[in-house]
Amino acid sequence: MPARCLAQHERGGARLPRSDRCTRSPVVMAECPRRRRHRMTDAVASDATGSPGAFVAELSSAWTGRPRFVVLDDCFDGGSRFLQCLQAWRADPHRCTQLHVITVSTDVASGCTAPALAQEIGSTWPPITPNPHRLSFEGGQVQWLLMPMAWRDALRELATTVDAFVLSHRAAGDASASRREAKALARLARADSLVWCSAASGPDASAMRSAGFVQAHDHAGRWRHAPSFVPRHGPSRRAAQSPDSAPVLVIGGGLAGCAVAWALAEQGRDSVVVERHQALAMETSGNPAGLFHGTVNPQDGAHARFNRAAALEAQRAVAIALAGHGVQGSVQGLLRLEDQDNGWPAMHDTLQRLGLPPGYVQALTAQQASARCGIAVHHPVWWYPGGGWVQPAGLARSFIERAGRRTVLRTGCAVESLTREPNGWALRDASGRLLAVSDTVVLANAGDALRLLRPLMPAASPEAWPLQKLRGQISMALTGESGALDLPRVPITGAGYLLPPIDGMILFGATSQAGDDDPTVRDSDHRHNLAQLSRLTGQTPQINAARLTGRTGWRWTTDDRLPVLGAVPDVNAALGLTRLEQPAQVPRAPGLHACTGFGSRGITWAALAAQITAASITGAPMPIESSLLNSVDAARFVVREAARRARRNA
Ligand SMILES: Cc1cc2nc3c(=O)[nH]c(=O)nc-3n(C[C@H](O)[C@H](O)[C@H](O)COP(=O)(O)OP(=O)(O)OC[C@H]3O[C@@H](n4cnc5c(N)ncnc54)[C@H](O)[C@@H]3O)c2cc1C
């Protein structure tokens, strides 16, 4: 029985209005009802999910007309299960607008073997590192989130709500493990979410019942979430999700704002990007070129995890910008030298221990590294095969182009104030003229976000997040004036960086100075960059600092060196709470979101940071684990401040 009918059946079998009948799905209509019954019975008798055709037919009747439908599946099967969903969605004129399929399986690491899907995905299949990977189809209308981890871990790490669970594994362990799993499913479920399993899969029936699921009386493997009460959650980041009505106003047209416009478009939301300059990316994102790459850390803490997930997203975004938007750059790899030479064997062991695949990072001996980059390297290095360089303004433009008609640019429009008014958030210019109003605003205007927030905060309270401003200057020389420097074929980074020649220029840098507001390009900074270049390459080129050109910019950096993302905390309301232990408990300013604090990593972070911001606005599945989300959540500093207050008062 198709899923939509199932719910109706349990309500007493009332007739559905014709337009709502499950026969609307052509996938269902294509089968004769008798045949369909047989397939369903086979599926339940053996393994409900072993017959993917059956569950896909049911799914497509459940998603009819829905704006977003999220499927959580515990079986990978070389990608063929996802392919079935994709094909059913493509063939269904009554499909949901957005389909998200989340596949949880360690088998993902063995690669996509379903031929039609493998061909479609081609070289964009990611190196499977131990973090979620998002693949986008049909301009973002179908998204596939791969979670290469154990089922139990994934249930804890998922930040989403699920409309349909497809379970083919048996809940591991004893009755209490079964109860825990059923509770975890209930935590992700909406009222009315559906669960497909069989007698041989999923938690046991009593665990499902006590978690609030109701079983279809004629199908042991079909459950519907029907909680008898709605649990009282504390105020959660989910509460800040915004209505789908007016376009989202994005303040700032640098990498952050442009990427947010694209990520919103992928989730089906319109936006208006409001930028004070006459063109995009005129401030920090205006350097001629910059690097993107991951990092390796033996502890694999939040930085390494976020940089890894972000670098893989950046690689995809840059590859698209290069191939389809005429942007300058390269995704041909990048060498990273460490400050200390820990020796190749130790580096290799770290990669083995962390399970990082060679498609993401490799440890190279000095000899291998020299062969890769074409100049002498004297220590072992990290090699990021998908890292590289790009012109940031070009990348920003490509995001806007990819957002297409879903975004509108308003350049030459400086936002002086942000106020909460009865009809939404109002943006005004310096003369008090109303620029725009919307339920939803994203602060993607780097350090200026805090200035706009200040009047909304209690007078003596600390800032919503701490941001430090670090001046940076890059240096550039004509290749003919680079003093016989041996130039690398790929970017090299470490303490400082050097890019391969671009249009007859070499670019290297950069300085980092706190509390320095000087916008002029200084010879002293060029000399600093030259000294760094010598240490990085082991060469001492005869370059005259006075003949170098350069550019200055400001990195806005948090004290934990991670970005500020998602719903803006309501600091006023938070001050009144006695218990604040995690960001999910922090009250949020409704409809107000941040995407800022990119520090020295905006090129690497923009695509992933924007997806996280868009997910926090639309309620789409988060592309990172919830434990990592806590480390980049805009409300984390409010939690830390509350802990400090509690210690002081203890
Ligand atoms: C010297 C240097 C080298 C760097 N190298 C690298 C690198 O190699 N790799 C890397 O990943 N990152 C690098 N970075 C960092 C990277 O450039 C930044 O992280 C990134 O550009 C920040 O993007 P953003 O959109 O947050 O900020 P910005 O690019 O500053 O964008 C903010 C935008 O908001 C607009 N705005 C602000 N206030 C308002 C307002 N009130 N109304 C309307 N518009 C407003 C601004 O005009 C601006 O366009 C480097 C930075 C520097 C300084």
Short mmCIF file of C-alpha atoms in Angstrom, two decimals, residues 73-479:
data_model
loop_
_atom_site.label_atom_id
_atom_site.label_comp_id
_atom_site.label_asym_id
_atom_site.label_seq_id
_atom_site.Cartn_x
_atom_site.Cartn_y
_atom_site.Cartn_z
CA ASP A 73 18.48 5.35 3.76
CA ASP A 74 20.94 2.98 5.44
CA CYS A 75 21.87 1.13 2.26
CA PHE A 76 24.29 2.32 -0.45
CA ASP A 77 24.32 -0.59 -2.91
CA GLY A 78 26.88 1.08 -5.18
CA GLY A 79 24.59 4.10 -5.57
CA SER A 80 21.76 2.17 -7.20
CA ARG A 81 19.32 2.96 -4.38
CA PHE A 82 19.88 6.68 -4.83
CA LEU A 83 19.69 6.29 -8.60
CA GLN A 84 16.23 4.73 -8.25
CA CYS A 85 15.07 7.74 -6.23
CA LEU A 86 16.59 10.15 -8.73
CA GLN A 87 14.97 8.41 -11.69
CA ALA A 88 11.60 8.25 -9.93
CA TRP A 89 11.84 11.96 -9.11
CA ARG A 90 12.74 12.84 -12.70
CA ALA A 91 9.84 10.83 -14.06
CA ASP A 92 7.22 12.17 -11.67
CA PRO A 93 5.30 15.28 -12.75
CA HIS A 94 3.90 15.59 -9.21
CA ARG A 95 7.27 15.28 -7.49
CA CYS A 96 8.39 17.30 -4.50
CA THR A 97 10.24 20.51 -5.37
CA GLN A 98 13.39 19.53 -3.46
CA LEU A 99 14.44 15.94 -2.84
CA HIS A 100 17.20 15.18 -0.33
CA VAL A 101 18.45 11.63 -0.04
CA ILE A 102 20.81 10.90 2.84
CA THR A 103 22.71 7.64 2.50
CA VAL A 104 24.45 6.34 5.61
CA SER A 105 26.92 3.57 4.91
CA THR A 106 30.62 2.88 5.26
CA ASP A 107 30.34 1.15 1.85
CA VAL A 108 30.28 4.62 0.28
CA ALA A 109 34.09 4.52 0.40
CA SER A 110 34.10 1.74 -2.21
CA GLY A 111 32.74 4.17 -4.79
CA CYS A 112 29.74 4.56 -7.03
CA THR A 113 29.33 1.49 -9.23
CA ALA A 114 25.80 1.98 -10.58
CA PRO A 115 26.82 2.59 -14.23
CA ALA A 116 24.26 5.27 -15.15
CA LEU A 117 24.96 7.22 -11.97
CA ALA A 118 28.74 6.80 -12.16
CA GLN A 119 28.62 8.22 -15.67
CA GLU A 120 26.51 11.18 -14.58
CA ILE A 121 28.69 11.97 -11.57
CA GLY A 122 31.95 11.47 -13.47
CA SER A 123 34.99 13.02 -11.85
CA THR A 124 32.95 14.93 -9.26
CA TRP A 125 32.72 11.83 -7.02
CA PRO A 126 34.60 13.04 -3.93
CA PRO A 127 37.49 11.30 -2.20
CA ILE A 128 35.57 9.71 0.68
CA THR A 129 36.97 11.30 3.81
CA PRO A 130 35.19 10.63 7.14
CA ASN A 131 32.68 13.48 6.86
CA PRO A 132 29.43 14.09 4.97
CA HIS A 133 29.71 14.78 1.24
CA ARG A 134 26.99 16.55 -0.69
CA LEU A 135 26.35 15.95 -4.38
CA SER A 136 23.93 18.14 -6.24
CA PHE A 137 21.74 17.21 -9.22
CA GLU A 138 19.22 19.15 -11.30
CA GLY A 139 20.57 22.55 -10.20
CA GLY A 140 20.25 21.55 -6.55
CA GLN A 141 16.67 20.26 -6.72
CA VAL A 142 17.95 16.79 -5.90
CA GLN A 143 20.72 16.54 -3.33
CA TRP A 144 22.52 13.45 -2.16
CA LEU A 145 24.23 13.56 1.20
CA LEU A 146 26.68 10.71 1.67
CA MET A 147 27.48 9.90 5.29
CA PRO A 148 30.36 7.41 5.35
CA MET A 149 29.96 6.42 8.98
CA ALA A 150 28.32 3.91 11.27
CA TRP A 151 24.53 4.15 11.46
CA ARG A 152 24.53 4.85 15.19
CA ASP A 153 27.02 7.72 14.76
CA ALA A 154 25.07 9.13 11.83
CA LEU A 155 21.81 9.23 13.81
CA ARG A 156 23.62 11.32 16.41
CA GLU A 157 25.37 13.56 13.88
CA LEU A 158 22.47 14.31 11.53
CA ALA A 159 21.05 17.80 11.76
CA THR A 160 17.82 17.56 9.80
CA THR A 161 14.28 16.30 9.94
CA VAL A 162 13.43 13.20 7.95
CA ASP A 163 10.23 12.42 6.05
CA ALA A 164 11.01 8.81 5.16
CA PHE A 165 13.37 6.29 6.76
CA VAL A 166 14.37 3.22 4.77
CA LEU A 167 15.97 0.64 7.04
CA SER A 168 17.55 -2.55 5.84
CA HIS A 169 19.82 -3.28 8.82
CA ARG A 170 18.89 -4.88 12.10
CA ALA A 171 19.21 -2.63 15.17
CA ALA A 172 22.45 -3.81 16.73
CA GLY A 173 22.58 -5.20 20.26
CA ASP A 174 19.94 -5.87 22.87
CA ALA A 175 16.52 -4.41 23.62
CA SER A 176 17.96 -1.23 25.09
CA ALA A 177 20.02 -0.61 21.91
CA SER A 178 16.83 -1.09 19.94
CA ARG A 179 15.05 1.46 22.15
CA ARG A 180 17.90 3.94 21.72
CA GLU A 181 17.74 3.59 17.96
CA ALA A 182 13.97 4.01 17.86
CA LYS A 183 14.31 7.16 20.00
CA ALA A 184 16.98 8.47 17.64
CA LEU A 185 14.64 7.93 14.69
CA ALA A 186 11.88 9.75 16.56
CA ARG A 187 14.22 12.68 17.24
CA LEU A 188 14.71 13.11 13.48
CA ALA A 189 11.10 12.37 12.50
CA ARG A 190 8.27 14.79 11.90
CA ALA A 191 4.77 13.84 12.98
CA ASP A 192 3.66 11.65 10.04
CA SER A 193 7.14 10.61 8.90
CA LEU A 194 7.21 7.11 7.45
CA VAL A 195 9.50 4.19 8.23
CA TRP A 196 10.06 1.27 5.89
CA CYS A 197 11.62 -1.81 7.42
CA SER A 198 10.89 -5.51 7.69
CA ALA A 199 10.62 -8.06 10.44
CA ALA A 200 14.35 -8.51 9.92
CA SER A 201 15.35 -4.84 9.96
CA GLY A 202 15.01 -1.75 12.11
CA PRO A 203 14.38 -1.53 15.86
CA ASP A 204 11.98 -4.07 17.37
CA ALA A 205 8.26 -3.35 17.42
CA SER A 206 7.97 -2.51 21.11
CA ALA A 207 10.86 -0.02 20.84
CA MET A 208 9.19 1.63 17.86
CA ARG A 209 5.88 1.90 19.69
CA SER A 210 7.40 3.40 22.79
CA ALA A 211 9.21 5.97 20.60
CA GLY A 212 5.87 7.14 19.20
CA PHE A 213 5.60 5.15 15.96
CA VAL A 214 2.36 3.46 14.90
CA GLN A 215 2.50 0.27 12.88
CA ALA A 216 0.33 -0.34 9.83
CA HIS A 217 -1.93 -3.18 10.88
CA ASP A 218 -1.41 -5.06 7.61
CA HIS A 219 2.34 -4.45 7.20
CA ALA A 220 4.80 -5.38 9.91
CA GLY A 221 7.43 -3.24 8.21
CA ARG A 222 5.52 0.03 7.80
CA TRP A 223 5.44 2.63 10.54
CA ARG A 224 4.22 6.18 10.82
CA HIS A 225 5.44 8.63 13.41
CA ALA A 226 2.44 9.65 15.48
CA PRO A 227 3.78 11.01 18.76
CA SER A 228 1.11 11.32 21.43
CA PHE A 229 2.75 14.51 22.68
CA VAL A 230 5.12 17.05 21.19
CA PRO A 231 8.26 17.13 23.33
CA ARG A 232 9.13 20.47 24.89
CA HIS A 233 12.52 21.27 23.39
CA GLY A 234 14.51 24.23 24.59
CA PRO A 235 14.78 27.07 22.10
CA SER A 236 16.72 25.59 19.22
CA ARG A 237 18.58 26.86 16.18
CA ARG A 238 15.78 25.27 14.19
CA ALA A 239 13.41 27.87 15.61
CA ALA A 240 15.19 30.49 13.54
CA GLN A 241 14.21 28.96 10.21
CA SER A 242 12.54 31.55 8.11
CA PRO A 243 9.30 31.58 6.17
CA ASP A 244 9.62 30.89 2.45
CA SER A 245 7.97 34.10 1.30
CA ALA A 246 10.06 37.18 0.46
CA PRO A 247 13.57 37.01 -1.00
CA VAL A 248 16.35 36.77 1.55
CA LEU A 249 18.35 40.00 1.87
CA VAL A 250 22.08 39.29 1.82
CA ILE A 251 24.23 42.20 3.00
CA GLY A 252 27.66 42.07 1.37
CA GLY A 253 28.83 41.09 -2.09
CA GLY A 254 32.17 39.47 -1.26
CA LEU A 255 32.86 35.74 -1.34
CA ALA A 256 30.54 35.14 1.61
CA GLY A 257 27.50 37.01 0.26
CA CYS A 258 27.82 35.69 -3.29
CA ALA A 259 28.19 32.11 -2.07
CA VAL A 260 25.12 32.52 0.14
CA ALA A 261 23.08 33.69 -2.87
CA TRP A 262 24.13 30.53 -4.74
CA ALA A 263 23.49 28.19 -1.80
CA LEU A 264 20.03 29.70 -1.25
CA ALA A 265 19.24 29.27 -4.95
CA GLU A 266 20.22 25.60 -4.68
CA GLN A 267 17.67 25.25 -1.87
CA GLY A 268 15.05 27.01 -3.99
CA ARG A 269 15.16 30.42 -2.25
CA ASP A 270 15.42 33.83 -3.92
CA SER A 271 17.78 36.50 -2.64
CA VAL A 272 18.83 40.12 -3.09
CA VAL A 273 22.54 40.86 -2.58
CA VAL A 274 23.08 44.39 -1.27
CA GLU A 275 26.64 45.66 -1.80
CA ARG A 276 28.00 49.12 -1.00
CA HIS A 277 30.53 49.21 -3.86
CA GLN A 278 29.61 49.48 -7.53
CA ALA A 279 30.95 45.96 -8.15
CA LEU A 280 31.29 42.64 -6.32
CA ALA A 281 34.35 41.58 -4.33
CA MET A 282 36.02 44.99 -4.05
CA GLU A 283 37.23 44.55 -0.46
CA THR A 284 39.01 41.54 1.08
CA SER A 285 37.78 39.21 -1.68
CA GLY A 286 39.44 41.46 -4.26
CA ASN A 287 42.97 39.97 -4.27
CA PRO A 288 44.17 38.85 -7.70
CA ALA A 289 44.57 35.25 -6.50
CA GLY A 290 44.48 33.08 -3.39
CA LEU A 291 44.74 29.46 -2.30
CA PHE A 292 42.34 26.77 -1.17
CA HIS A 293 43.27 23.52 0.53
CA GLY A 294 42.54 21.35 3.57
CA THR A 295 44.65 20.76 6.64
CA VAL A 296 45.85 17.67 8.48
CA ASN A 297 46.07 17.59 12.22
CA PRO A 298 46.95 14.46 14.22
CA GLN A 299 44.09 15.19 16.67
CA ASP A 300 41.65 15.79 13.80
CA GLY A 301 39.94 18.54 15.78
CA ALA A 302 37.28 20.97 14.63
CA HIS A 303 39.69 23.00 12.44
CA ALA A 304 40.99 20.03 10.53
CA ARG A 305 37.48 18.62 10.10
CA PHE A 306 35.96 21.89 8.96
CA ASN A 307 38.86 22.70 6.64
CA ARG A 308 38.65 19.25 5.11
CA ALA A 309 34.92 19.40 4.42
CA ALA A 310 35.26 22.98 3.16
CA ALA A 311 38.27 22.27 0.94
CA LEU A 312 36.37 19.49 -0.84
CA GLU A 313 33.43 21.84 -1.43
CA ALA A 314 35.81 24.57 -2.60
CA GLN A 315 37.41 22.17 -5.05
CA ARG A 316 33.99 21.47 -6.61
CA ALA A 317 33.04 25.16 -6.70
CA VAL A 318 36.37 26.23 -8.22
CA ALA A 319 36.27 23.44 -10.81
CA ILE A 320 32.83 24.67 -11.93
CA ALA A 321 34.02 28.30 -11.94
CA LEU A 322 37.00 27.35 -14.13
CA ALA A 323 35.10 25.12 -16.52
CA GLY A 324 31.91 27.12 -16.96
CA HIS A 325 32.46 30.73 -15.88
CA GLY A 326 35.78 31.79 -17.41
CA VAL A 327 37.48 32.17 -14.02
CA GLN A 328 41.27 31.96 -13.69
CA GLY A 329 42.66 29.33 -11.36
CA SER A 330 43.72 25.72 -11.00
CA VAL A 331 42.62 22.58 -9.16
CA GLN A 332 45.79 20.69 -10.04
CA GLY A 333 47.06 20.32 -6.47
CA LEU A 334 48.95 22.22 -3.81
CA LEU A 335 51.97 21.51 -1.59
CA ARG A 336 51.89 22.40 2.08
CA LEU A 337 55.14 22.55 4.04
CA GLU A 338 54.89 22.13 7.80
CA ASP A 339 56.82 24.37 10.21
CA GLN A 340 58.43 21.31 11.73
CA ASP A 341 59.85 18.36 9.85
CA ASN A 342 58.18 15.41 11.58
CA GLY A 343 59.50 12.96 9.02
CA TRP A 344 57.64 11.19 6.27
CA PRO A 345 56.87 7.96 8.24
CA ALA A 346 55.09 9.91 11.00
CA MET A 347 53.08 11.85 8.41
CA HIS A 348 52.15 8.67 6.61
CA ASP A 349 51.07 7.04 9.90
CA THR A 350 48.85 10.02 10.68
CA LEU A 351 47.01 9.62 7.38
CA GLN A 352 46.56 5.89 7.96
CA ARG A 353 45.25 6.46 11.47
CA LEU A 354 42.80 9.16 10.40
CA GLY A 355 41.65 7.17 7.36
CA LEU A 356 42.33 10.03 4.95
CA PRO A 357 42.35 8.83 1.34
CA PRO A 358 45.07 9.79 -1.19
CA GLY A 359 42.48 11.61 -3.30
CA TYR A 360 42.33 14.17 -0.49
CA VAL A 361 45.86 14.29 0.91
CA GLN A 362 49.16 12.45 0.62
CA ALA A 363 52.45 12.60 2.50
CA LEU A 364 55.27 13.12 -0.03
CA THR A 365 58.98 12.73 0.53
CA ALA A 366 61.12 15.75 -0.35
CA GLN A 367 62.11 14.03 -3.60
CA GLN A 368 58.50 13.31 -4.59
CA ALA A 369 57.52 16.86 -3.67
CA SER A 370 60.29 18.33 -5.83
CA ALA A 371 59.11 16.25 -8.77
CA ARG A 372 55.52 17.46 -8.26
CA CYS A 373 56.23 21.16 -8.11
CA GLY A 374 59.33 21.43 -10.30
CA ILE A 375 61.57 23.17 -7.75
CA ALA A 376 63.79 21.76 -5.02
CA VAL A 377 61.93 20.96 -1.78
CA HIS A 378 63.99 19.92 1.23
CA HIS A 379 61.40 18.35 3.59
CA PRO A 380 58.48 15.95 3.34
CA VAL A 381 55.23 17.79 2.60
CA TRP A 382 51.47 17.36 2.48
CA TRP A 383 50.17 17.11 -1.07
CA TYR A 384 46.52 18.08 -1.61
CA PRO A 385 45.66 16.76 -5.09
CA GLY A 386 42.42 18.78 -5.26
CA GLY A 387 43.81 22.00 -3.80
CA GLY A 388 44.89 24.93 -5.91
CA TRP A 389 44.44 28.64 -6.50
CA VAL A 390 41.71 30.87 -7.89
CA GLN A 391 40.91 34.51 -8.52
CA PRO A 392 38.49 35.20 -5.62
CA ALA A 393 36.44 37.87 -7.41
CA GLY A 394 35.93 35.44 -10.30
CA LEU A 395 34.79 32.76 -7.88
CA ALA A 396 32.36 35.24 -6.30
CA ARG A 397 31.00 36.14 -9.74
CA SER A 398 30.58 32.45 -10.61
CA PHE A 399 28.44 31.94 -7.49
CA ILE A 400 26.16 34.78 -8.59
CA GLU A 401 25.98 33.39 -12.13
CA ARG A 402 25.08 29.97 -10.77
CA ALA A 403 22.31 31.49 -8.66
CA GLY A 404 20.88 32.77 -11.96
CA ARG A 405 17.46 34.34 -11.81
CA ARG A 406 17.10 33.44 -8.16
CA THR A 407 19.28 36.38 -7.13
CA VAL A 408 19.25 40.11 -7.80
CA LEU A 409 22.26 42.37 -7.26
CA ARG A 410 21.91 45.84 -5.76
CA THR A 411 25.34 47.41 -5.92
CA GLY A 412 26.23 50.93 -4.76
CA CYS A 413 23.89 50.44 -1.81
CA ALA A 414 25.47 50.90 1.65
CA VAL A 415 23.38 49.59 4.55
CA GLU A 416 23.65 52.01 7.45
CA SER A 417 21.14 50.43 9.83
CA LEU A 418 19.22 47.24 10.47
CA THR A 419 16.01 47.41 12.50
CA ARG A 420 13.28 44.98 13.45
CA GLU A 421 9.92 46.36 12.29
CA PRO A 422 6.42 44.88 12.24
CA ASN A 423 6.79 43.75 8.61
CA GLY A 424 10.30 42.30 8.99
CA TRP A 425 13.94 43.41 9.03
CA ALA A 426 14.40 46.84 7.48
CA LEU A 427 17.65 47.97 5.84
CA ARG A 428 18.20 51.74 5.63
CA ASP A 429 20.89 53.91 4.08
CA ALA A 430 22.71 56.83 5.75
CA SER A 431 19.86 59.24 4.96
CA GLY A 432 17.34 56.92 6.65
CA ARG A 433 15.83 55.88 3.32
CA LEU A 434 14.37 52.37 3.33
CA LEU A 435 16.46 50.15 1.04
CA ALA A 436 14.65 46.86 1.51
CA VAL A 437 12.64 44.84 3.99
CA SER A 438 12.35 41.09 4.46
CA ASP A 439 11.66 38.40 7.06
CA THR A 440 15.14 37.04 6.47
CA VAL A 441 18.51 38.79 6.38
CA VAL A 442 22.01 37.34 6.09
CA LEU A 443 24.90 39.39 7.46
CA ALA A 444 27.67 38.57 5.00
CA ASN A 445 29.35 41.94 5.38
CA ALA A 446 32.48 40.78 7.22
CA GLY A 447 33.39 43.01 10.20
CA ASP A 448 30.60 45.49 9.52
CA ALA A 449 28.04 42.90 10.67
CA LEU A 450 28.84 43.71 14.31
CA ARG A 451 28.25 47.44 13.73
CA LEU A 452 24.76 46.67 12.39
CA LEU A 453 24.03 44.34 15.31
CA ARG A 454 25.23 46.68 18.07
CA PRO A 455 21.99 48.74 18.40
CA LEU A 456 20.01 45.48 18.71
CA MET A 457 22.04 44.34 21.71
CA PRO A 458 21.83 45.20 25.41
CA ALA A 459 24.00 48.24 26.18
CA ALA A 460 26.74 46.62 28.30
CA SER A 461 26.71 43.16 26.74
CA PRO A 462 29.73 41.73 24.92
CA GLU A 463 29.58 41.48 21.11
CA ALA A 464 27.55 38.56 19.72
CA TRP A 465 30.89 37.17 18.52
CA PRO A 466 34.46 38.41 18.89
CA LEU A 467 36.13 39.51 15.64
CA GLN A 468 39.68 40.67 15.25
CA LYS A 469 40.82 42.64 12.22
CA LEU A 470 44.16 41.49 10.75
CA ARG A 471 45.79 43.54 8.03
CA GLY A 472 47.40 41.57 5.22
CA GLN A 473 49.55 42.62 2.27
CA ILE A 474 50.46 40.48 -0.72
CA SER A 475 53.41 41.15 -3.06
CA MET A 476 53.63 40.75 -6.83
CA ALA A 477 56.53 40.84 -9.30
CA LEU A 478 56.86 40.46 -13.05
CA THR A 479 58.32 37.02 -13.76
#
